[in-house]
Coordinates of C-alpha atoms in Angstrom, one line a residue:
M1 CA 0.4 0.3 -0.2
T2 CA 1.3 3.2 -0.6
E3 CA -0.2 7.1 0.5
H4 CA -2.4 7.2 -2.5
T5 CA -3.9 3.8 -2.3
L6 CA -6.7 2.8 0.0
E7 CA -7.9 -0.8 0.5
V8 CA -11.9 -2.4 0.5
A9 CA -11.8 -6.0 1.5
G10 CA -8.7 -6.6 0.1
V11 CA -8.7 -4.7 -3.3
A12 CA -6.3 -2.1 -3.6
I13 CA -7.7 1.2 -5.5
D14 CA -5.7 4.4 -6.5
T15 CA -7.1 7.5 -5.3
R16 CA -5.4 9.7 -7.8
H17 CA -6.7 11.0 -10.8
W18 CA -6.1 9.2 -14.5
I19 CA -4.8 11.8 -16.9
G20 CA -3.0 11.4 -20.1
G21 CA -2.0 7.3 -19.2
E22 CA -0.9 8.4 -15.6
R23 CA -1.8 9.0 -12.1
V24 CA -1.6 12.9 -11.1
A25 CA -2.2 13.8 -7.4
S26 CA -3.8 16.9 -6.0
V27 CA -2.7 19.1 -3.3
G28 CA -6.3 18.5 -1.8
T29 CA -8.4 15.7 -0.8
F30 CA -12.0 14.7 0.0
T31 CA -13.0 12.0 2.0
D32 CA -15.0 9.2 1.0
V33 CA -17.4 7.3 3.7
S34 CA -19.2 4.3 3.2
P35 CA -22.7 4.6 3.9
I36 CA -23.2 1.1 5.3
D37 CA -21.9 2.0 8.7
G38 CA -20.2 5.6 8.3
T39 CA -16.6 3.7 7.7
V40 CA -14.1 6.3 6.1
L41 CA -12.9 4.5 3.0
G42 CA -10.2 6.8 2.2
E43 CA -8.8 10.1 1.0
I44 CA -9.3 10.7 -2.9
A45 CA -7.6 13.3 -4.9
R46 CA -9.8 16.7 -5.3
G47 CA -9.1 18.0 -8.6
G48 CA -10.3 21.4 -9.6
P49 CA -9.6 23.8 -12.7
A50 CA -5.7 22.9 -13.4
E51 CA -6.8 19.0 -13.4
A52 CA -9.4 19.7 -15.7
A53 CA -7.6 21.6 -18.0
A54 CA -4.9 18.8 -18.1
A55 CA -7.4 16.1 -18.6
V56 CA -9.2 17.9 -21.6
A57 CA -5.7 18.6 -23.0
A58 CA -4.6 15.0 -22.9
A59 CA -8.0 14.3 -24.3
K60 CA -7.8 16.8 -27.1
A61 CA -4.2 15.5 -27.9
A62 CA -5.4 11.8 -28.2
F63 CA -8.4 12.5 -30.2
P64 CA -6.8 12.9 -33.6
G65 CA -5.2 9.0 -33.1
W66 CA -8.8 7.5 -31.5
A67 CA -10.8 9.2 -34.3
A68 CA -8.7 7.6 -37.0
T69 CA -8.5 4.3 -35.6
P70 CA -10.7 1.8 -37.3
R71 CA -13.8 0.7 -36.2
A72 CA -12.8 -3.0 -36.0
E73 CA -9.8 -1.8 -33.5
R74 CA -12.1 0.3 -31.5
A75 CA -14.7 -2.4 -30.9
R76 CA -11.8 -4.9 -30.6
L77 CA -10.5 -2.5 -27.3
L78 CA -14.1 -2.1 -26.0
H79 CA -14.5 -5.9 -25.9
A80 CA -10.7 -6.0 -24.5
I81 CA -12.4 -3.5 -21.6
A82 CA -15.5 -6.0 -21.1
D83 CA -13.1 -9.1 -20.8
G84 CA -11.6 -7.1 -17.9
V85 CA -14.8 -6.0 -16.2
E86 CA -15.8 -9.9 -16.1
K87 CA -12.3 -10.8 -14.4
R88 CA -13.0 -8.4 -11.8
I89 CA -16.6 -8.4 -11.1
E90 CA -16.4 -10.0 -7.8
E91 CA -14.0 -6.9 -6.7
L92 CA -16.2 -4.3 -8.3
A93 CA -19.4 -5.5 -6.8
I94 CA -17.6 -5.5 -3.4
V95 CA -16.1 -1.9 -4.0
E96 CA -19.1 -0.5 -5.2
T97 CA -21.3 -1.8 -2.2
A98 CA -18.6 -0.2 0.2
D99 CA -19.1 2.9 -1.8
N100 CA -22.7 3.6 -2.2
G101 CA -24.4 1.0 -0.3
A102 CA -26.5 -0.9 -3.0
L103 CA -27.0 -4.6 -2.5
L104 CA -23.8 -6.5 -3.1
R105 CA -26.2 -9.8 -4.6
S106 CA -27.1 -7.3 -7.0
H107 CA -24.2 -6.1 -8.0
R108 CA -22.8 -9.5 -8.6
R109 CA -25.6 -10.5 -10.4
G110 CA -26.6 -7.8 -12.4
V111 CA -24.9 -4.5 -12.5
M112 CA -21.3 -5.6 -13.3
P113 CA -22.4 -7.9 -15.9
R114 CA -24.3 -4.9 -17.2
V115 CA -21.1 -2.9 -16.9
A116 CA -19.5 -5.5 -19.5
H117 CA -22.6 -5.7 -21.4
N118 CA -22.6 -2.0 -21.9
F119 CA -18.8 -2.1 -23.5
R120 CA -20.0 -5.4 -25.6
F121 CA -23.0 -3.7 -27.0
F122 CA -21.6 -0.5 -28.4
A123 CA -18.8 -2.1 -30.0
D124 CA -21.1 -4.6 -32.0
W125 CA -23.3 -1.6 -32.5
L126 CA -20.3 0.3 -33.9
L127 CA -20.0 -2.4 -36.4
K128 CA -22.9 -2.4 -37.8
L129 CA -23.8 1.2 -37.8
D130 CA -24.4 2.4 -41.5
H131 CA -27.4 4.4 -42.9
E132 CA -28.4 3.2 -46.6
D133 CA -27.4 5.4 -49.5
F134 CA -30.2 7.3 -51.2
E135 CA -30.3 9.2 -54.2
T136 CA -31.7 12.4 -55.3
R137 CA -32.5 13.4 -58.7
G138 CA -29.5 11.0 -59.7
H139 CA -26.9 12.3 -57.1
T140 CA -26.0 9.8 -54.5
N141 CA -26.1 10.7 -50.7
H142 CA -24.0 9.1 -48.4
V143 CA -24.4 9.3 -44.2
S144 CA -21.5 9.0 -42.0
W145 CA -20.9 9.6 -38.4
D146 CA -17.6 11.4 -37.8
P147 CA -16.6 11.3 -34.2
A148 CA -17.4 14.8 -32.4
G149 CA -14.2 15.7 -30.0
P150 CA -13.5 15.5 -26.2
S151 CA -16.6 14.7 -24.2
A152 CA -17.4 15.4 -20.6
L153 CA -19.3 12.8 -18.7
I154 CA -20.6 13.6 -15.4
T155 CA -22.1 10.8 -13.6
P156 CA -24.3 10.2 -10.5
W157 CA -23.7 8.2 -7.1
N158 CA -26.9 5.7 -7.0
A159 CA -25.0 3.3 -9.8
P160 CA -21.6 4.4 -10.5
L161 CA -19.9 2.4 -12.8
M162 CA -23.2 0.9 -14.7
L163 CA -24.5 4.6 -15.5
S164 CA -20.6 5.5 -16.4
T165 CA -19.9 2.9 -18.9
W166 CA -23.4 3.7 -20.5
K167 CA -21.9 7.1 -21.2
V168 CA -18.0 6.4 -21.5
A169 CA -18.7 2.8 -23.9
P170 CA -20.8 4.6 -26.7
A171 CA -18.6 8.1 -26.5
L172 CA -15.3 5.5 -26.8
A173 CA -17.1 3.7 -29.8
A174 CA -17.9 6.5 -31.3
G175 CA -14.4 7.7 -31.7
N176 CA -14.4 10.6 -28.9
T177 CA -11.8 10.9 -25.9
V178 CA -13.2 11.1 -22.6
V179 CA -12.8 12.9 -19.4
L180 CA -15.0 11.0 -16.8
K181 CA -16.2 12.7 -13.5
P182 CA -17.8 10.7 -11.3
A183 CA -20.0 11.5 -8.2
E184 CA -17.7 12.9 -5.2
W185 CA -19.7 10.3 -2.8
T186 CA -18.9 7.5 -5.0
P187 CA -15.4 7.7 -6.9
L188 CA -13.8 3.9 -6.5
T189 CA -14.9 1.9 -9.0
A190 CA -14.0 5.0 -11.4
S191 CA -10.8 4.5 -10.6
L192 CA -10.4 0.8 -11.3
L193 CA -12.1 1.4 -14.2
A194 CA -9.0 3.4 -15.7
D195 CA -6.7 0.5 -14.7
I196 CA -9.0 -1.8 -16.6
A197 CA -9.2 0.3 -19.7
A198 CA -5.1 0.9 -19.6
E199 CA -4.8 -3.0 -19.1
A200 CA -6.9 -3.9 -22.1
G201 CA -4.6 -1.8 -24.2
L202 CA -6.9 1.6 -24.5
P203 CA -4.4 4.3 -25.6
A204 CA -3.1 7.1 -23.3
G205 CA -5.7 10.2 -23.1
V206 CA -8.8 8.5 -24.7
L207 CA -10.1 7.9 -21.2
N208 CA -9.0 10.0 -18.3
V209 CA -10.8 10.1 -15.0
V210 CA -11.0 13.1 -12.6
Q211 CA -12.3 13.5 -9.2
G212 CA -13.7 16.3 -7.2
Y213 CA -16.4 18.4 -6.3
G214 CA -18.9 19.9 -9.2
A215 CA -18.4 23.7 -8.3
E216 CA -14.7 23.1 -8.4
I217 CA -13.8 20.6 -11.4
G218 CA -16.9 20.1 -12.7
D219 CA -17.6 23.6 -13.9
A220 CA -14.1 23.7 -15.2
L221 CA -15.0 20.8 -17.7
T222 CA -18.4 21.9 -18.9
S223 CA -16.9 25.4 -19.8
H224 CA -14.0 24.6 -21.6
P225 CA -14.0 25.5 -25.5
D226 CA -12.1 22.0 -26.3
V227 CA -15.0 19.8 -24.9
R228 CA -17.2 19.0 -27.7
R229 CA -20.0 16.7 -25.8
I230 CA -21.2 16.8 -22.3
S231 CA -23.3 13.9 -21.1
F232 CA -24.9 14.3 -17.6
T233 CA -27.1 12.3 -15.0
G234 CA -28.2 14.1 -11.9
S235 CA -30.2 16.8 -10.8
V236 CA -32.7 19.5 -12.3
P237 CA -30.8 22.5 -10.8
T238 CA -27.1 20.9 -11.7
A239 CA -28.6 20.8 -15.1
R240 CA -29.3 24.2 -15.3
R241 CA -25.7 25.1 -14.2
I242 CA -24.1 22.9 -16.6
A243 CA -26.4 24.1 -19.5
A244 CA -25.4 27.9 -18.7
S245 CA -21.6 26.6 -18.3
A246 CA -21.8 25.1 -21.9
A247 CA -23.6 28.0 -23.6
P248 CA -21.1 30.1 -24.4
H249 CA -19.6 27.4 -26.9
L250 CA -22.8 25.9 -28.0
T251 CA -21.3 22.4 -26.6
P252 CA -24.1 20.1 -27.3
L253 CA -25.6 18.5 -24.2
S254 CA -27.4 15.3 -23.2
L255 CA -28.9 15.7 -20.0
E256 CA -30.7 12.5 -17.8
L257 CA -32.4 14.1 -14.9
G258 CA -34.9 13.5 -12.2
G259 CA -38.5 11.6 -12.3
K260 CA -41.4 11.6 -10.4
S261 CA -43.0 8.8 -12.4
P262 CA -46.2 7.3 -11.8
L263 CA -47.7 3.6 -11.5
L264 CA -51.2 3.3 -12.8
V265 CA -53.3 0.3 -11.1
F266 CA -56.3 -0.2 -12.9
A267 CA -59.1 -2.2 -11.5
D268 CA -58.9 -4.9 -14.2
A269 CA -55.3 -5.1 -13.5
D270 CA -53.7 -8.3 -11.5
L271 CA -53.7 -6.7 -8.2
D272 CA -50.4 -9.3 -6.9
L273 CA -48.8 -8.2 -10.0
A274 CA -49.3 -4.5 -9.4
A275 CA -48.5 -4.6 -5.8
D276 CA -45.0 -6.3 -6.5
L277 CA -44.5 -3.7 -9.1
A278 CA -45.1 -1.3 -6.3
V279 CA -43.0 -2.7 -4.0
E280 CA -40.2 -3.0 -6.5
Q281 CA -40.2 0.7 -6.2
Y282 CA -38.1 0.5 -3.1
D283 CA -35.1 -1.2 -5.1
N284 CA -31.9 0.9 -4.1
A285 CA -33.4 2.2 -1.1
G286 CA -35.6 4.3 -3.4
Q287 CA -32.7 6.0 -5.1
V288 CA -33.4 5.2 -8.4
C289 CA -34.4 8.2 -11.0
L290 CA -37.0 5.4 -12.9
A291 CA -38.9 4.8 -9.7
A292 CA -42.5 4.8 -9.9
T293 CA -43.2 6.8 -6.6
R294 CA -46.7 8.1 -7.5
V295 CA -48.8 5.0 -6.9
L296 CA -52.0 6.0 -8.8
V297 CA -55.1 3.1 -7.8
E298 CA -58.3 3.2 -9.2
G299 CA -61.0 3.8 -6.3
S300 CA -62.6 0.6 -6.4
V301 CA -59.9 -1.5 -5.9
A302 CA -57.8 0.7 -3.8
E303 CA -58.6 -0.7 -0.4
E304 CA -57.4 -4.3 -1.7
F305 CA -54.3 -3.0 -3.5
T306 CA -53.5 -1.3 -0.3
R307 CA -53.7 -4.6 1.8
R308 CA -51.7 -6.5 -0.6
F309 CA -48.5 -4.1 -1.1
V310 CA -48.8 -3.3 2.8
D311 CA -48.7 -7.4 3.4
K312 CA -45.7 -7.7 0.7
A313 CA -43.8 -4.7 1.7
I314 CA -43.7 -5.4 5.7
R315 CA -41.9 -8.6 4.7
L316 CA -38.8 -6.8 3.1
R317 CA -35.5 -7.0 5.1
Q318 CA -33.8 -3.8 5.4
G319 CA -30.0 -4.0 6.6
D320 CA -26.5 -4.6 5.6
P321 CA -26.4 -4.5 1.7
R322 CA -23.2 -7.0 1.9
D323 CA -26.2 -9.7 3.6
E324 CA -27.5 -12.0 0.7
T325 CA -30.8 -11.6 2.7
T326 CA -31.0 -7.9 3.0
D327 CA -33.6 -6.2 0.3
I328 CA -33.1 -2.6 1.2
G329 CA -29.8 -1.1 2.2
P330 CA -28.9 2.2 3.2
N331 CA -29.2 5.8 1.8
I332 CA -26.1 7.6 0.3
H333 CA -25.5 10.6 2.7
P334 CA -26.7 11.8 6.0
R335 CA -27.4 14.8 4.0
Q336 CA -29.5 12.6 1.6
L337 CA -31.5 11.1 4.9
E338 CA -32.1 14.9 6.0
K339 CA -33.7 15.5 2.7
I340 CA -35.7 12.6 2.5
D341 CA -37.2 12.9 6.3
G342 CA -37.7 16.6 5.4
F343 CA -39.9 15.6 2.7
V344 CA -42.1 13.3 4.8
Q345 CA -42.5 15.7 7.8
R346 CA -43.6 18.4 5.6
A347 CA -46.0 16.0 4.0
F348 CA -47.2 15.0 7.5
A349 CA -47.7 18.6 8.6
A350 CA -49.7 19.0 5.3
G351 CA -52.4 16.6 6.2
A352 CA -50.7 13.3 4.9
R353 CA -50.7 10.1 6.8
A354 CA -48.3 7.1 6.9
V355 CA -49.4 3.5 5.8
I356 CA -46.2 2.0 6.7
G357 CA -43.0 3.8 7.6
G358 CA -42.4 7.6 7.6
H359 CA -39.5 7.9 9.7
P360 CA -35.5 7.1 9.8
K361 CA -33.9 4.0 10.9
D362 CA -30.4 3.8 12.8
G363 CA -27.7 4.6 10.8
Q364 CA -28.5 6.0 7.1
Y365 CA -31.6 3.8 6.8
Y366 CA -34.9 4.8 5.9
A367 CA -38.0 2.9 6.6
P368 CA -39.9 2.1 3.6
T369 CA -43.0 4.4 3.3
L370 CA -46.3 5.1 1.7
L371 CA -47.9 8.0 2.3
T372 CA -51.8 8.8 1.5
D373 CA -54.1 11.2 2.0
V374 CA -51.7 13.6 -0.1
A375 CA -53.1 16.5 -2.4
Q376 CA -51.9 16.5 -6.0
D377 CA -50.5 19.8 -5.5
S378 CA -48.3 19.5 -2.8
E379 CA -44.9 19.1 -2.3
I380 CA -44.4 15.7 -1.7
V381 CA -46.1 14.9 -5.0
Q382 CA -44.4 17.0 -6.9
E383 CA -41.0 16.8 -6.5
E384 CA -38.5 14.0 -6.4
V385 CA -37.4 12.9 -3.0
F386 CA -34.9 10.0 -4.2
G387 CA -35.7 7.8 -1.1
P388 CA -38.0 4.6 -0.4
V389 CA -41.0 6.9 -0.1
L390 CA -44.2 6.1 -2.2
T391 CA -47.4 8.3 -2.1
L392 CA -50.8 6.8 -3.2
Q393 CA -53.7 8.4 -4.7
T394 CA -56.7 7.3 -6.2
F395 CA -59.0 7.8 -9.8
A396 CA -62.2 7.3 -10.6
D397 CA -61.7 6.8 -14.8
E398 CA -58.9 6.9 -17.3
D399 CA -58.9 10.7 -17.9
E400 CA -58.3 11.2 -14.3
A401 CA -55.8 8.8 -14.1
V402 CA -53.9 10.3 -17.0
R403 CA -54.6 13.6 -15.7
L404 CA -52.8 12.9 -12.7
A405 CA -49.7 10.9 -14.1
N406 CA -49.0 13.7 -16.3
G407 CA -49.5 16.3 -13.6
T408 CA -45.7 17.2 -12.6
R409 CA -43.1 19.0 -14.4
F410 CA -41.2 15.5 -15.0
G411 CA -41.5 13.1 -17.6
L412 CA -38.8 10.0 -17.1
A413 CA -40.9 6.9 -17.0
A414 CA -44.6 5.7 -16.5
T415 CA -45.8 2.0 -15.5
V416 CA -49.5 1.0 -16.2
A417 CA -50.9 -2.1 -14.7
T418 CA -53.8 -3.3 -16.3
G419 CA -55.7 -6.2 -17.9
D420 CA -57.2 -4.8 -20.8
P421 CA -54.6 -4.5 -23.8
E422 CA -56.6 -1.5 -25.7
R423 CA -56.6 0.2 -22.6
A424 CA -53.1 -0.1 -22.0
E425 CA -52.5 1.0 -25.7
R426 CA -54.9 4.0 -25.3
V427 CA -53.4 5.4 -22.0
S428 CA -49.5 5.2 -22.8
A429 CA -50.1 6.7 -26.0
Q430 CA -51.4 9.7 -23.5
L431 CA -48.6 9.8 -21.1
V432 CA -45.9 11.9 -20.9
A433 CA -42.7 10.2 -20.3
G434 CA -39.5 8.6 -22.2
T435 CA -40.1 5.2 -21.1
V436 CA -43.7 3.5 -20.5
W437 CA -43.5 -0.1 -18.9
I438 CA -47.0 -2.2 -19.1
N439 CA -47.2 -4.9 -16.3
C440 CA -43.6 -5.1 -15.9
F441 CA -41.0 -2.5 -14.9
F442 CA -37.3 -1.7 -15.3
V443 CA -37.1 -3.7 -18.5
R444 CA -33.9 -2.2 -20.5
D445 CA -32.7 -3.0 -23.8
L446 CA -29.5 -0.8 -25.0
Q447 CA -30.9 -0.5 -28.4
A448 CA -34.2 1.4 -27.1
P449 CA -34.0 5.2 -26.9
F450 CA -33.7 6.2 -23.1
G451 CA -34.1 9.6 -22.0
G452 CA -37.1 12.0 -20.2
S453 CA -39.6 14.5 -21.4
R454 CA -40.1 17.8 -19.8
H455 CA -37.6 18.3 -16.8
S456 CA -36.6 15.1 -16.7
G457 CA -34.2 15.7 -19.4
V458 CA -32.9 16.4 -23.2
G459 CA -31.8 14.3 -25.9
R460 CA -32.0 10.3 -26.0
E461 CA -29.4 7.7 -25.9
G462 CA -29.0 4.1 -26.7
G463 CA -28.4 2.5 -29.9
T464 CA -27.9 4.6 -32.6
W465 CA -29.3 7.3 -30.9
S466 CA -26.1 7.2 -28.8
F467 CA -24.2 7.3 -31.9
D468 CA -26.3 10.5 -33.1
F469 CA -25.5 12.7 -30.1
Y470 CA -21.7 11.7 -29.7
C471 CA -21.1 12.1 -33.2
D472 CA -21.5 14.8 -36.2
L473 CA -23.7 13.5 -38.7
K474 CA -22.6 13.7 -42.1
N475 CA -23.9 13.9 -45.6
T476 CA -21.9 13.7 -48.4
V477 CA -23.8 14.2 -52.0
T478 CA -21.7 13.2 -55.1
A479 CA -23.0 13.9 -58.2
P480 CA -23.2 11.2 -61.1
K481 CA -20.9 13.3 -63.5
G482 CA -17.9 15.4 -63.5
W483 CA -15.3 12.5 -63.1
K484 CA -12.1 12.8 -65.3
D485 CA -10.6 9.5 -66.9
H486 CA -8.2 8.2 -64.5
G487 CA -7.8 5.2 -67.0

């Protein structure tokens, strides 16, 4: 172990930045603390404008060579990174659980395999990325995807490595170089990703990782004139600041922001399935942007639905996420726990009633909560809590269900539980959402567009949509004649 290395369950992690193929220290550090029990994991290099400038310069220097790298070679290197991830799934899972408190079993079985899949998917999609030539009055049109340049990728703490690689993989596949800034509450697996990419043979400067606070290093990245793409996942207020800093250089943005998604339960639904879908919204201690936190139930079945929901919810086991039997772990930070409880206490003051929960527990754990007697215009219905807190409202008919569902400033996702396929089609067509799930939840395919409407985001990524964002699209038009004879 060195002064720049920390250890989590036997896994050594370098706490410095990764810039231009080298580890770079900073004068200052910040403390990384595990939400599981408050253990200090280590001191992390705290970057600022100087580190941001160095990382962008490294990405800019590496860009011409990486952009000119043939597609097949870029794809090969992305598959090599995926191989490296798969070899270290257990290590990555252990470290990420310690860093963000999500379930170890989920990291092992789902999240880290998805990290590898992110690289494999976009590597394979790159090789088949094509648009058929077409003619205009005898002229041939040829569409191409040209690498755009250095990309700043700013990622959240609720699924750190998976959401980082959801951005890193398509950006690299597109031929862009990358500066990745992970959330300061969960920096560790991004550092391990830098090691894995280097071991896979990714050229120096193609992937850079910098750590620190948004106001210190994030702003320096998003306002840099040499950054040609910015992708951000996080809160609406932060997105506004990023958009303002990017505006002088007209840097294209992809923003995946908050949600206040509805779950619509109609009387003809399978109520056991609907209750299971509602309980699933407590996944990751409610720290999921897509979570359907507003449960809207047809009045005639509200009492029965609530009974089934409570029967299932009270059986959830909350505790140490490293335990295989745990269903709900801690919330990420004391500040987040205080924010969650503030929402709930203000809801109580406004007349809400807790069906279950409604209070913090020991440490950074918040009891799974369902609130009823809430008004549509109340804060608890309108604002994203980002914790294990659901609200329940009733509706009389489809029109009211849709009105309530669409009655916030968000539009990230929606879930519909119904036994009538015609109703499912009719209702889903009226919902303002980037994704609608019918009788299911969180089924995600990387070839589908992903993003939000209204204040839930700008743009779509996934499949060809990712390449559309990370590239400059070019149309080359060739005349049918005018060629000289070179015979």
